[in-house]
Amino acid sequence: MTRHFTTIAEVSDPELARIYQLALGPFDDQTLAGQGVALVFERPSLRTRASSSSAVSELGGFSTFFSDEEIGLDTRESAEDIGRTLAQMYAICAARIRHHEVFERVRVATQDHMSLINLLSDVAHPTQAVADVLTLAEHFAGGDVRGLAGLKVAYVGDATNVTRSLAVALRRLGVEVRVGAPAGYQLTPGTLEDPITVSGGALRLTDSAVDAVTGVDAVYTDAWVSMGFEEETARRRRDLADFRVTAELMGHAAPSAVLLHCLPAHRGDEITDEVLDSPASLVWRQVFHRRSAMRGVLRWIKEEI
Ligand code: CP
Ligand code: NVA
């Protein structure tokens, strides 16, 4: 059966364990020898484009990049017809899209003939979550994701697509997750990537940043203004001002606590230079593991093609 990777929630525990395992395999193999992967980006990207094109190349394949200016998803042509076209040329399409439901439309239109990988949608950022798990496992558990059970991780700020995939992945590994966010920016149930209904590590939602981070092993934050929300910038800066990750806030976490951020960082908004550039910051290991994560996901998909 064709495999897709559009949320963490849709992948079973054994499948996720396999992805983590495959991510850490040797760099160069011929999993994708001579095969193309379509990379579709409806929004800007640095890390995701770099890690996906590098990983495809490391596995012996080649990637073709399509920006929205070129292909006009649902403007120049319907998402279904774009999917049908790509499926004639590629077995795998990795896409960063505005509206998550496009994955389902393309999946139906292509009758599961092309594997889909979510490179960030309004709902989820699952390849980022794989990289985040690998980063935490490297730091706290000698690389073994099973060793993360019992860890405490706090997310502070706007509870985003990144937050949802992260929280689903961590809870399923037995990690206690806390999310500190003001009203209107907190996790809500019912999305396709829903950390609230996951069983595993405890989940605590709080409207206090200090409450969220007290005693935790890791603090995570993401942009206050995600792509597509630029018109709300002034309001978001006001609403989220008490949720900035500062050295003072990090002082409430465990003394050995680490700092995570998916990047790009908005220095002075959700995080200060002092914290982002501190020895506690694992952000560059997260970037490194974006490529590991892509190798894991691509190898896992190819196990079934
Ligand atoms: N973290 C992340 O997805 O970065 P880019 O938006 O630069 O790809
Ligand atoms: N929440 C951010 C993540 C960027 C990697 C966004 O959606 O823009």
PDB file of N, CA and C and ligand atoms in Angstrom, residues 41 44-51 96 119-120 125 127-128 162 220 227 261-264 287 290, ligand 1:
ATOM      1  N   PHE A  41       6.409  23.871  -3.184  1.00  0.00           N
ATOM      2  CA  PHE A  41       6.422  24.837  -2.073  1.00  0.00           C
ATOM      3  C   PHE A  41       5.461  25.978  -2.365  1.00  0.00           C
ATOM      4  N   PRO A  44       7.359  30.062   1.531  1.00  0.00           N
ATOM      5  CA  PRO A  44       8.827  30.087   1.588  1.00  0.00           C
ATOM      6  C   PRO A  44       9.405  29.027   2.522  1.00  0.00           C
ATOM      7  N   SER A  45      10.673  28.704   2.325  1.00  0.00           N
ATOM      8  CA  SER A  45      11.340  27.714   3.174  1.00  0.00           C
ATOM      9  C   SER A  45      12.844  27.822   2.983  1.00  0.00           C
ATOM     10  N   LEU A  46      13.598  27.581   4.038  1.00  0.00           N
ATOM     11  CA  LEU A  46      15.046  27.394   3.917  1.00  0.00           C
ATOM     12  C   LEU A  46      15.396  25.970   4.332  1.00  0.00           C
ATOM     13  N   ARG A  47      15.161  25.652   5.623  1.00  0.00           N
ATOM     14  CA  ARG A  47      15.570  24.341   6.165  1.00  0.00           C
ATOM     15  C   ARG A  47      14.874  23.177   5.470  1.00  0.00           C
ATOM     16  N   THR A  48      13.594  23.336   5.210  1.00  0.00           N
ATOM     17  CA  THR A  48      12.829  22.207   4.675  1.00  0.00           C
ATOM     18  C   THR A  48      13.236  21.919   3.234  1.00  0.00           C
ATOM     19  N   ARG A  49      13.422  22.980   2.466  1.00  0.00           N
ATOM     20  CA  ARG A  49      13.853  22.763   1.080  1.00  0.00           C
ATOM     21  C   ARG A  49      15.269  22.183   1.053  1.00  0.00           C
ATOM     22  N   ALA A  50      16.155  22.741   1.901  1.00  0.00           N
ATOM     23  CA  ALA A  50      17.549  22.265   1.914  1.00  0.00           C
ATOM     24  C   ALA A  50      17.616  20.810   2.362  1.00  0.00           C
ATOM     25  N   SER A  51      16.885  20.475   3.430  1.00  0.00           N
ATOM     26  CA  SER A  51      16.996  19.111   3.969  1.00  0.00           C
ATOM     27  C   SER A  51      16.331  18.100   3.044  1.00  0.00           C
ATOM     28  N   ARG A  96       4.844  21.670   0.727  1.00  0.00           N
ATOM     29  CA  ARG A  96       4.492  22.654   1.754  1.00  0.00           C
ATOM     30  C   ARG A  96       3.290  23.405   1.224  1.00  0.00           C
ATOM     31  N   LEU A 119       5.423  18.860   4.089  1.00  0.00           N
ATOM     32  CA  LEU A 119       6.574  19.679   4.482  1.00  0.00           C
ATOM     33  C   LEU A 119       6.116  20.943   5.208  1.00  0.00           C
ATOM     34  N   LEU A 120       4.979  20.904   5.820  1.00  0.00           N
ATOM     35  CA  LEU A 120       4.324  21.951   6.610  1.00  0.00           C
ATOM     36  C   LEU A 120       3.026  22.383   5.950  1.00  0.00           C
ATOM     37  N   HIS A 125       3.407  19.821  11.035  1.00  0.00           N
ATOM     38  CA  HIS A 125       4.772  19.874  10.479  1.00  0.00           C
ATOM     39  C   HIS A 125       5.488  18.590  10.914  1.00  0.00           C
ATOM     40  N   THR A 127       7.621  16.349   9.568  1.00  0.00           N
ATOM     41  CA  THR A 127       9.060  16.063   9.397  1.00  0.00           C
ATOM     42  C   THR A 127       9.877  16.847  10.427  1.00  0.00           C
ATOM     43  N   GLN A 128       9.366  18.031  10.817  1.00  0.00           N
ATOM     44  CA  GLN A 128      10.014  18.803  11.894  1.00  0.00           C
ATOM     45  C   GLN A 128       9.929  18.027  13.204  1.00  0.00           C
ATOM     46  N   VAL A 162       3.526  23.367  14.214  1.00  0.00           N
ATOM     47  CA  VAL A 162       4.731  22.741  14.788  1.00  0.00           C
ATOM     48  C   VAL A 162       4.405  22.149  16.161  1.00  0.00           C
ATOM     49  N   TYR A 220      10.431  24.767  24.244  1.00  0.00           N
ATOM     50  CA  TYR A 220      10.332  24.880  22.777  1.00  0.00           C
ATOM     51  C   TYR A 220       9.491  26.100  22.462  1.00  0.00           C
ATOM     52  N   MET A 227       3.441  31.896   8.926  1.00  0.00           N
ATOM     53  CA  MET A 227       3.194  32.311   7.535  1.00  0.00           C
ATOM     54  C   MET A 227       1.694  32.334   7.256  1.00  0.00           C
ATOM     55  N   HIS A 261      13.835  25.315  18.987  1.00  0.00           N
ATOM     56  CA  HIS A 261      13.058  26.239  18.140  1.00  0.00           C
ATOM     57  C   HIS A 261      13.164  25.690  16.720  1.00  0.00           C
ATOM     58  N   CYS A 262      12.030  25.596  16.016  1.00  0.00           N
ATOM     59  CA  CYS A 262      12.085  25.028  14.661  1.00  0.00           C
ATOM     60  C   CYS A 262      12.806  25.942  13.686  1.00  0.00           C
ATOM     61  N   LEU A 263      12.849  27.259  14.001  1.00  0.00           N
ATOM     62  CA  LEU A 263      13.402  28.287  13.114  1.00  0.00           C
ATOM     63  C   LEU A 263      12.521  28.420  11.856  1.00  0.00           C
ATOM     64  N   PRO A 264      12.426  29.567  11.219  1.00  0.00           N
ATOM     65  CA  PRO A 264      13.208  30.762  11.500  1.00  0.00           C
ATOM     66  C   PRO A 264      12.817  31.435  12.816  1.00  0.00           C
ATOM     67  N   VAL A 287      18.313  21.543  13.178  1.00  0.00           N
ATOM     68  CA  VAL A 287      18.469  21.749  11.732  1.00  0.00           C
ATOM     69  C   VAL A 287      19.184  20.541  11.121  1.00  0.00           C
ATOM     70  N   ARG A 290      16.901  17.691  10.578  1.00  0.00           N
ATOM     71  CA  ARG A 290      15.884  17.790   9.524  1.00  0.00           C
ATOM     72  C   ARG A 290      16.252  16.884   8.357  1.00  0.00           C
TER      73      ARG A 290
HETATM   74  N1   CP B   1      11.686  24.877  10.373  1.00  0.00           N
HETATM   75  C1   CP B   1      11.372  25.025   9.068  1.00  0.00           C
HETATM   76  O1   CP B   1      10.484  24.349   8.521  1.00  0.00           O
HETATM   77  O2   CP B   1      12.128  25.964   8.437  1.00  0.00           O
HETATM   78  P1   CP B   1      11.853  26.517   6.954  1.00  0.00           P
HETATM   79  O3   CP B   1      10.515  27.222   6.997  1.00  0.00           O
HETATM   80  O4   CP B   1      12.988  27.467   6.660  1.00  0.00           O
HETATM   81  O5   CP B   1      11.814  25.368   6.011  1.00  0.00           O
END
